[in-house]
Amino acid sequence: MSVSIETKCLHLEEKIENAEDECKSLHYGAVSFPIYQTATYAHPAVGQSTGFDYSRLQNPTRAQVEKVVAQLEGGIDAFALNSGMAAISLLFEIFKPGDHLVVDSDLYGGSIRLFDHVTAKNGVEFTRANCSKDDVESLIKPNTKAVYIETPTNPMMNVTDIEALAEITRRHGILLIVDNTFLSPYFQNPLKLGADVVIHSGTKYLAGHNDTLAGFIVTNRTDIQEKLRFLIKTTGAGLAPFDCWLVLRGIKTLAVRMEAAQKNAVKIVEWLQNQKTVTKVIYPGLKGHPGYEIMKKQSRGFGAMVTFNVTDEELAKKILGSVHLIQYAESLGGVETLITYPTTQTHADVPEELRLKNGITPSTLRLSVGIENVDDLIADLEQAIN
């Protein structure tokens, strides 16, 4: 029985066919998947197992959230880790000294910090490019192992054609890794467009309530699956049972949250465009955005992230200190609307030269639009700006 993505947020397809048996045999018919708060599991006898041995290796609650996320992304397996950065760090353990990667120049600052100060130290080489417009193929070398992108990027909303880039990476026998945090699997599925690996900060839209940290890796390749299963049990970075349950609970409302937040974002973008002190509005749902047509082709929506510039640094800081309903905080993807200052928050560790080259200036602000009444959000922005 094939079901829609809205239904997949609440039910595993493989369970729907055997729903009656599931209720009778597992979890006493609990509608909310239980939290298995246990470190270890008793064995029936020597050589026998319940399927779970030790929670560092796997836990029933973690197994459930991994199945749900894998299903939403169309992967064969998912790996739940204790933060988005933990997910990226674990994935990069598949590379070795001497390997080379092409990475997008406009990435979340934490990813840039990891690549520059940890992964590079371990002998992995990086080449930065604007993957939305540069000739990525010309940057591929004999030791190139992967291309790593976000689309849309954080925070400048550059959009890369995943399908076109996947053709290049396949031709060269290298991986395409896509951070899909900004759109979530509800709006975009990179694996179905040719990517090999998808990354999520599960803290954001998947969990959706600013109450837990989580990260996910999803793949459709058995060779990568095997490597990551070995790594997650070896490094011990798997997500704890209660946090897994919080993400499971959050995903149940993913569809309605994404639709509501996007609807609000569109109205806020329209309002921002009419403000004299707002000099630039960057949102991939605008027809004038360079990636608009690509987004229409490869995603089912434009998301709820909005970046905008105001006239000067003084006004930017004034807005941050004057909002009341909107909260000045890092992170994104929760039900609450947050405003972020990339220069001193998400991208503070990015070298100033790279920040400015990417378009992040002291007058740049980033909005993660939530699900409050949009008129209230606009009124708050208006009083803060004026």
Coordinates of C-alpha atoms in Angstrom, one line a residue:
M1 CA 0.0 0.0 0.0
S2 CA 1.6 3.2 -1.2
V3 CA 0.9 6.3 0.9
S4 CA 1.5 10.1 0.7
I5 CA 4.4 11.9 2.5
E6 CA 1.9 13.4 5.0
T7 CA 0.9 9.9 6.1
K8 CA 4.6 8.7 6.1
C9 CA 5.2 11.3 8.8
L10 CA 3.0 9.2 11.1
H11 CA 3.2 5.7 9.8
L12 CA 5.8 3.3 8.4
E13 CA 4.6 1.9 5.1
E14 CA 5.9 -1.5 6.0
K15 CA 3.7 -1.6 9.1
I16 CA 0.5 -0.5 7.5
E17 CA 0.0 -3.9 5.7
N18 CA 0.4 -5.8 9.0
A19 CA -1.2 -3.3 11.4
E20 CA -3.4 -5.9 13.2
D21 CA -0.4 -8.2 13.8
E22 CA 1.7 -5.2 15.0
C23 CA -0.9 -4.1 17.6
K24 CA -1.2 -7.6 19.0
S25 CA 2.5 -8.5 19.1
L26 CA 4.5 -5.3 19.7
H27 CA 4.4 -2.6 22.4
Y28 CA 0.9 -3.6 23.7
G29 CA -0.7 -1.6 20.9
A30 CA 0.8 1.7 22.0
V31 CA 0.0 4.4 19.5
S32 CA 3.0 6.5 20.6
F33 CA 6.2 4.5 20.1
P34 CA 7.7 3.7 23.5
I35 CA 10.9 5.1 24.9
Y36 CA 13.2 2.2 25.5
Q37 CA 15.3 3.7 28.3
T38 CA 17.7 0.9 28.7
A39 CA 21.5 0.6 28.3
T40 CA 21.6 -3.2 27.7
Y41 CA 19.4 -6.2 26.9
A42 CA 19.2 -9.7 28.4
H43 CA 20.0 -12.7 26.1
P44 CA 17.6 -15.7 26.1
A45 CA 20.6 -18.0 25.9
V46 CA 24.2 -18.3 24.5
G47 CA 24.1 -17.4 20.8
Q48 CA 20.6 -16.0 21.0
S49 CA 19.5 -12.4 20.9
T50 CA 16.3 -10.3 21.0
G51 CA 17.7 -8.3 18.1
F52 CA 19.1 -5.7 20.5
D53 CA 22.3 -6.2 22.6
Y54 CA 23.6 -2.8 23.8
S55 CA 22.1 0.6 23.2
R56 CA 25.4 2.1 21.8
L57 CA 24.9 -0.4 18.9
Q58 CA 21.1 0.1 18.6
N59 CA 18.0 0.8 20.6
P60 CA 14.3 0.1 19.6
T61 CA 13.4 3.8 19.8
R62 CA 16.4 4.9 17.7
A63 CA 15.7 2.1 15.2
Q64 CA 12.1 3.5 14.8
V65 CA 13.1 7.1 14.2
E66 CA 15.8 5.9 11.8
K67 CA 13.2 3.9 9.8
V68 CA 10.9 6.9 9.7
V69 CA 13.6 9.3 8.4
A70 CA 14.9 6.8 5.9
Q71 CA 11.3 6.3 4.6
L72 CA 10.7 10.1 4.3
E73 CA 14.0 10.5 2.3
G74 CA 13.6 7.4 0.2
G75 CA 16.8 5.8 1.6
I76 CA 17.7 2.3 2.6
D77 CA 18.9 3.3 6.0
A78 CA 19.3 6.3 8.3
F79 CA 21.5 7.0 11.2
A80 CA 20.4 9.1 14.2
L81 CA 23.2 11.0 16.0
N82 CA 23.3 13.4 18.9
S83 CA 23.5 16.6 16.7
G84 CA 23.8 17.7 13.1
M85 CA 27.5 18.3 13.5
A86 CA 27.9 14.8 15.0
A87 CA 26.2 13.5 11.8
I88 CA 28.6 15.3 9.6
S89 CA 31.6 14.3 11.7
L90 CA 30.6 10.7 11.6
L91 CA 30.1 10.8 7.8
F92 CA 33.5 12.3 7.3
E93 CA 35.1 9.3 9.0
I94 CA 34.6 7.4 5.7
F95 CA 37.3 9.6 4.1
K96 CA 41.0 9.2 4.7
P97 CA 44.2 11.4 4.5
G98 CA 44.9 12.4 1.0
D99 CA 41.2 12.5 -0.1
H100 CA 39.9 15.7 -1.7
L101 CA 36.3 17.1 -1.6
V102 CA 34.7 20.0 -3.4
V103 CA 32.4 21.8 -0.9
D104 CA 30.1 24.7 -1.3
S105 CA 31.5 28.0 -0.2
D106 CA 28.3 29.2 1.4
L107 CA 27.6 26.6 4.2
Y108 CA 26.5 26.7 7.8
G109 CA 29.4 28.1 9.8
G110 CA 29.7 25.0 12.0
S111 CA 30.4 22.9 8.9
I112 CA 33.1 25.3 7.7
R113 CA 34.7 25.3 11.1
L114 CA 34.7 21.4 11.1
F115 CA 36.2 21.2 7.7
D116 CA 38.9 23.9 8.3
H117 CA 39.9 23.0 11.8
V118 CA 39.3 19.3 12.2
T119 CA 38.9 17.4 8.9
A120 CA 41.7 19.3 7.2
K121 CA 43.9 18.5 10.2
N122 CA 43.3 14.9 9.5
G123 CA 44.7 15.2 6.0
V124 CA 41.5 15.7 3.9
E125 CA 41.8 18.5 1.3
F126 CA 39.0 20.9 0.4
T127 CA 38.2 23.1 -2.6
R128 CA 35.4 25.7 -2.1
A129 CA 33.1 26.7 -4.9
N130 CA 29.8 28.3 -5.5
C131 CA 28.2 25.1 -6.6
S132 CA 25.0 26.9 -7.8
K133 CA 27.0 28.6 -10.6
D134 CA 30.6 27.5 -10.8
D135 CA 32.0 24.7 -13.0
V136 CA 32.2 22.0 -10.4
E137 CA 33.4 19.4 -12.8
S138 CA 36.6 21.4 -13.6
L139 CA 37.5 21.2 -9.8
I140 CA 37.4 17.4 -9.6
K141 CA 40.8 15.8 -9.3
P142 CA 42.0 12.2 -9.3
N143 CA 41.8 12.1 -5.5
T144 CA 38.4 13.8 -5.3
K145 CA 36.0 11.6 -3.3
A146 CA 32.8 13.7 -3.0
V147 CA 31.0 17.0 -3.6
Y148 CA 29.3 18.4 -0.5
I149 CA 26.5 21.0 -0.8
E150 CA 23.5 22.7 0.9
T151 CA 20.6 23.7 -1.3
P152 CA 19.3 26.3 -0.5
T153 CA 22.5 27.4 1.2
N154 CA 22.8 28.9 4.7
P155 CA 22.2 31.8 4.8
M156 CA 22.4 33.2 1.2
M157 CA 19.8 30.8 -0.3
N158 CA 21.9 29.7 -3.3
V159 CA 20.2 26.9 -5.2
T160 CA 22.1 24.0 -6.8
D161 CA 20.6 21.7 -9.4
I162 CA 20.9 18.4 -7.6
E163 CA 20.1 16.3 -10.6
A164 CA 22.6 18.0 -12.9
L165 CA 25.3 17.8 -10.2
A166 CA 24.5 14.1 -9.6
E167 CA 25.2 13.4 -13.3
I168 CA 28.7 14.9 -12.9
T169 CA 29.5 13.0 -9.7
R170 CA 28.2 9.7 -11.1
R171 CA 30.4 10.2 -14.2
H172 CA 33.5 10.6 -12.0
G173 CA 32.5 7.9 -9.6
I174 CA 32.4 10.2 -6.5
L175 CA 29.8 10.8 -3.9
L176 CA 27.2 13.6 -3.8
I177 CA 26.4 14.7 -0.3
V178 CA 23.5 17.1 0.3
D179 CA 22.6 18.8 3.5
N180 CA 18.8 19.0 3.3
T181 CA 18.1 20.7 6.6
F182 CA 16.5 23.9 5.2
L183 CA 13.8 22.2 3.2
S184 CA 13.3 18.9 5.2
P185 CA 12.2 15.7 3.5
Y186 CA 8.7 17.1 3.3
F187 CA 9.8 19.6 0.6
Q188 CA 12.8 18.0 -1.0
N189 CA 14.3 14.5 -1.4
P190 CA 17.9 14.7 -2.8
L191 CA 18.4 10.9 -2.9
K192 CA 15.6 10.6 -5.5
L193 CA 17.4 13.3 -7.6
G194 CA 20.7 11.3 -7.6
A195 CA 22.5 12.2 -4.4
D196 CA 24.2 9.4 -2.5
V197 CA 24.0 10.8 1.1
V198 CA 21.6 13.3 2.8
I199 CA 22.5 15.1 6.0
H200 CA 20.0 16.7 8.4
S201 CA 20.3 18.7 11.5
G202 CA 17.3 16.9 13.1
T203 CA 17.3 19.7 15.7
K204 CA 15.6 21.9 13.1
Y205 CA 12.5 21.0 11.1
L206 CA 12.4 17.3 11.9
A207 CA 12.1 17.7 15.7
G208 CA 10.6 21.1 15.1
H209 CA 10.1 22.4 18.6
N210 CA 13.5 23.8 19.7
D211 CA 13.6 21.2 22.5
T212 CA 16.3 18.7 21.5
L213 CA 19.5 18.2 19.5
A214 CA 19.7 15.5 16.8
G215 CA 21.4 14.8 13.5
F216 CA 20.7 12.3 10.7
I217 CA 22.6 10.7 7.8
V218 CA 20.5 8.9 5.2
T219 CA 21.8 6.9 2.3
N220 CA 20.6 4.6 -0.5
R221 CA 23.9 2.8 -1.0
T222 CA 24.7 -0.5 0.8
D223 CA 28.4 0.2 0.8
I224 CA 28.0 3.4 2.7
Q225 CA 25.3 1.9 5.0
E226 CA 27.8 -0.8 6.1
K227 CA 30.6 1.7 6.8
L228 CA 28.3 3.9 8.8
R229 CA 26.8 1.1 10.8
F230 CA 30.3 0.1 11.9
L231 CA 31.2 3.7 12.6
I232 CA 28.1 4.6 14.7
K233 CA 28.6 1.5 17.0
T234 CA 32.3 2.2 17.2
T235 CA 32.3 5.9 18.0
G236 CA 29.2 5.8 20.2
A237 CA 27.5 8.9 18.8
G238 CA 24.0 7.4 18.5
L239 CA 21.0 9.5 19.6
A240 CA 19.7 8.8 23.1
P241 CA 16.2 7.1 23.4
F242 CA 14.3 10.1 24.8
D243 CA 15.7 12.4 22.1
C244 CA 14.7 9.9 19.5
W245 CA 11.2 9.9 20.9
L246 CA 11.1 13.7 20.8
V247 CA 12.1 13.7 17.1
L248 CA 9.5 11.0 16.4
R249 CA 6.8 13.2 18.0
G250 CA 8.0 16.2 16.1
I251 CA 7.9 14.4 12.7
K252 CA 4.2 13.6 13.2
T253 CA 3.4 17.3 12.6
L254 CA 6.2 18.0 10.0
A255 CA 3.8 18.3 7.1
V256 CA 1.4 20.8 8.8
R257 CA 4.3 22.8 10.3
M258 CA 6.2 23.1 7.0
E259 CA 3.0 24.3 5.1
A260 CA 2.1 26.8 7.8
A261 CA 5.6 28.2 8.2
Q262 CA 6.0 28.5 4.4
K263 CA 2.7 30.3 4.1
N264 CA 3.8 32.8 6.7
A265 CA 7.2 33.2 5.1
V266 CA 5.7 34.2 1.7
K267 CA 3.6 37.0 3.4
I268 CA 6.6 38.3 5.3
V269 CA 8.7 38.3 2.2
E270 CA 6.0 40.4 0.4
W271 CA 6.0 42.8 3.3
L272 CA 9.8 43.1 3.5
Q273 CA 10.0 43.9 -0.2
N274 CA 7.9 47.1 0.5
Q275 CA 10.1 48.4 3.3
K276 CA 12.4 51.3 2.4
T277 CA 15.1 50.3 4.9
V278 CA 15.2 46.7 3.6
T279 CA 17.7 46.8 0.7
K280 CA 17.6 43.1 -0.3
V281 CA 15.3 40.1 0.3
I282 CA 16.6 36.6 -0.5
Y283 CA 14.0 33.9 -0.7
P284 CA 14.0 31.1 -3.4
G285 CA 10.2 31.4 -3.8
L286 CA 10.6 34.8 -5.4
K287 CA 10.4 34.6 -9.2
G288 CA 13.4 36.8 -9.5
H289 CA 15.6 34.5 -7.5
P290 CA 18.2 32.7 -9.7
G291 CA 17.2 29.3 -8.4
Y292 CA 13.5 29.8 -8.6
E293 CA 13.0 27.5 -11.7
I294 CA 15.4 24.9 -10.3
M295 CA 13.4 24.8 -7.0
K296 CA 10.2 24.3 -8.9
K297 CA 11.7 21.3 -10.6
Q298 CA 13.4 19.6 -7.7
S299 CA 11.3 20.5 -4.6
R300 CA 7.7 20.7 -3.6
G301 CA 8.0 24.0 -1.8
F302 CA 10.3 26.9 -1.1
G303 CA 10.6 26.6 2.7
A304 CA 10.4 29.2 5.5
M305 CA 13.9 30.6 5.7
V306 CA 14.3 34.2 4.7
T307 CA 17.5 36.3 4.5
F308 CA 17.4 40.1 4.1
N309 CA 19.7 43.1 4.3
V310 CA 18.9 46.4 5.8
T311 CA 20.5 49.8 5.1
D312 CA 23.3 49.5 7.7
E313 CA 24.8 47.6 10.6
E314 CA 23.2 50.0 13.2
L315 CA 19.7 49.3 12.0
A316 CA 20.4 45.5 11.9
K317 CA 21.5 45.6 15.5
K318 CA 18.5 47.8 16.5
I319 CA 16.1 45.3 15.0
L320 CA 17.7 42.5 16.9
G321 CA 17.3 44.4 20.2
S322 CA 13.8 45.6 19.5
V323 CA 11.9 42.4 18.5
H324 CA 9.5 41.1 21.1
L325 CA 7.4 38.2 19.7
I326 CA 10.2 37.2 17.3
Q327 CA 13.2 35.9 19.3
Y328 CA 16.8 36.8 18.7
A329 CA 18.4 33.4 18.8
E330 CA 20.4 30.9 16.8
S331 CA 18.9 27.8 15.2
L332 CA 16.0 27.4 12.9
G333 CA 13.1 25.2 12.0
G334 CA 11.1 25.4 15.2
V335 CA 7.5 26.4 15.6
E336 CA 8.7 29.8 17.0
T337 CA 10.0 32.5 14.7
L338 CA 13.7 33.2 15.3
I339 CA 15.9 36.0 13.9
T340 CA 19.6 35.4 13.7
Y341 CA 22.6 37.6 13.1
P342 CA 25.0 35.5 10.9
T343 CA 28.0 37.8 11.4
T344 CA 28.2 37.1 15.2
Q345 CA 26.2 33.9 15.5
T346 CA 25.9 31.1 12.9
H347 CA 28.9 32.3 10.8
A348 CA 31.1 33.9 13.5
D349 CA 33.9 31.5 12.9
V350 CA 33.9 31.9 9.2
P351 CA 36.8 34.1 8.0
E352 CA 35.6 37.6 7.4
E353 CA 36.9 37.5 3.8
L354 CA 34.8 34.5 3.0
R355 CA 31.7 35.8 4.8
L356 CA 31.9 39.0 2.7
K357 CA 32.6 37.1 -0.5
N358 CA 29.5 35.0 0.1
G359 CA 27.4 38.2 0.7
I360 CA 27.1 38.0 4.5
T361 CA 27.6 41.6 5.7
P362 CA 27.0 43.3 9.1
S363 CA 23.6 44.3 7.8
T364 CA 22.5 40.8 6.9
L365 CA 19.7 39.2 9.0
R366 CA 18.2 35.7 8.8
L367 CA 14.6 34.8 9.7
S368 CA 13.4 31.3 10.5
V369 CA 9.7 31.8 10.1
G370 CA 7.5 29.9 12.5
I371 CA 3.8 29.2 12.8
E372 CA 2.5 32.2 14.8
N373 CA -0.2 34.5 13.3
V374 CA 1.6 36.2 10.4
D375 CA 0.0 39.6 11.1
D376 CA 1.5 39.5 14.6
L377 CA 4.9 38.6 13.2
I378 CA 4.7 41.5 10.7
A379 CA 3.6 43.9 13.3
D380 CA 6.6 42.9 15.5
L381 CA 9.0 43.4 12.5
E382 CA 7.4 46.8 11.7
Q383 CA 7.8 48.2 15.2
A384 CA 11.4 46.9 15.4
I385 CA 12.4 48.4 12.1
N386 CA 10.6 51.8 12.7

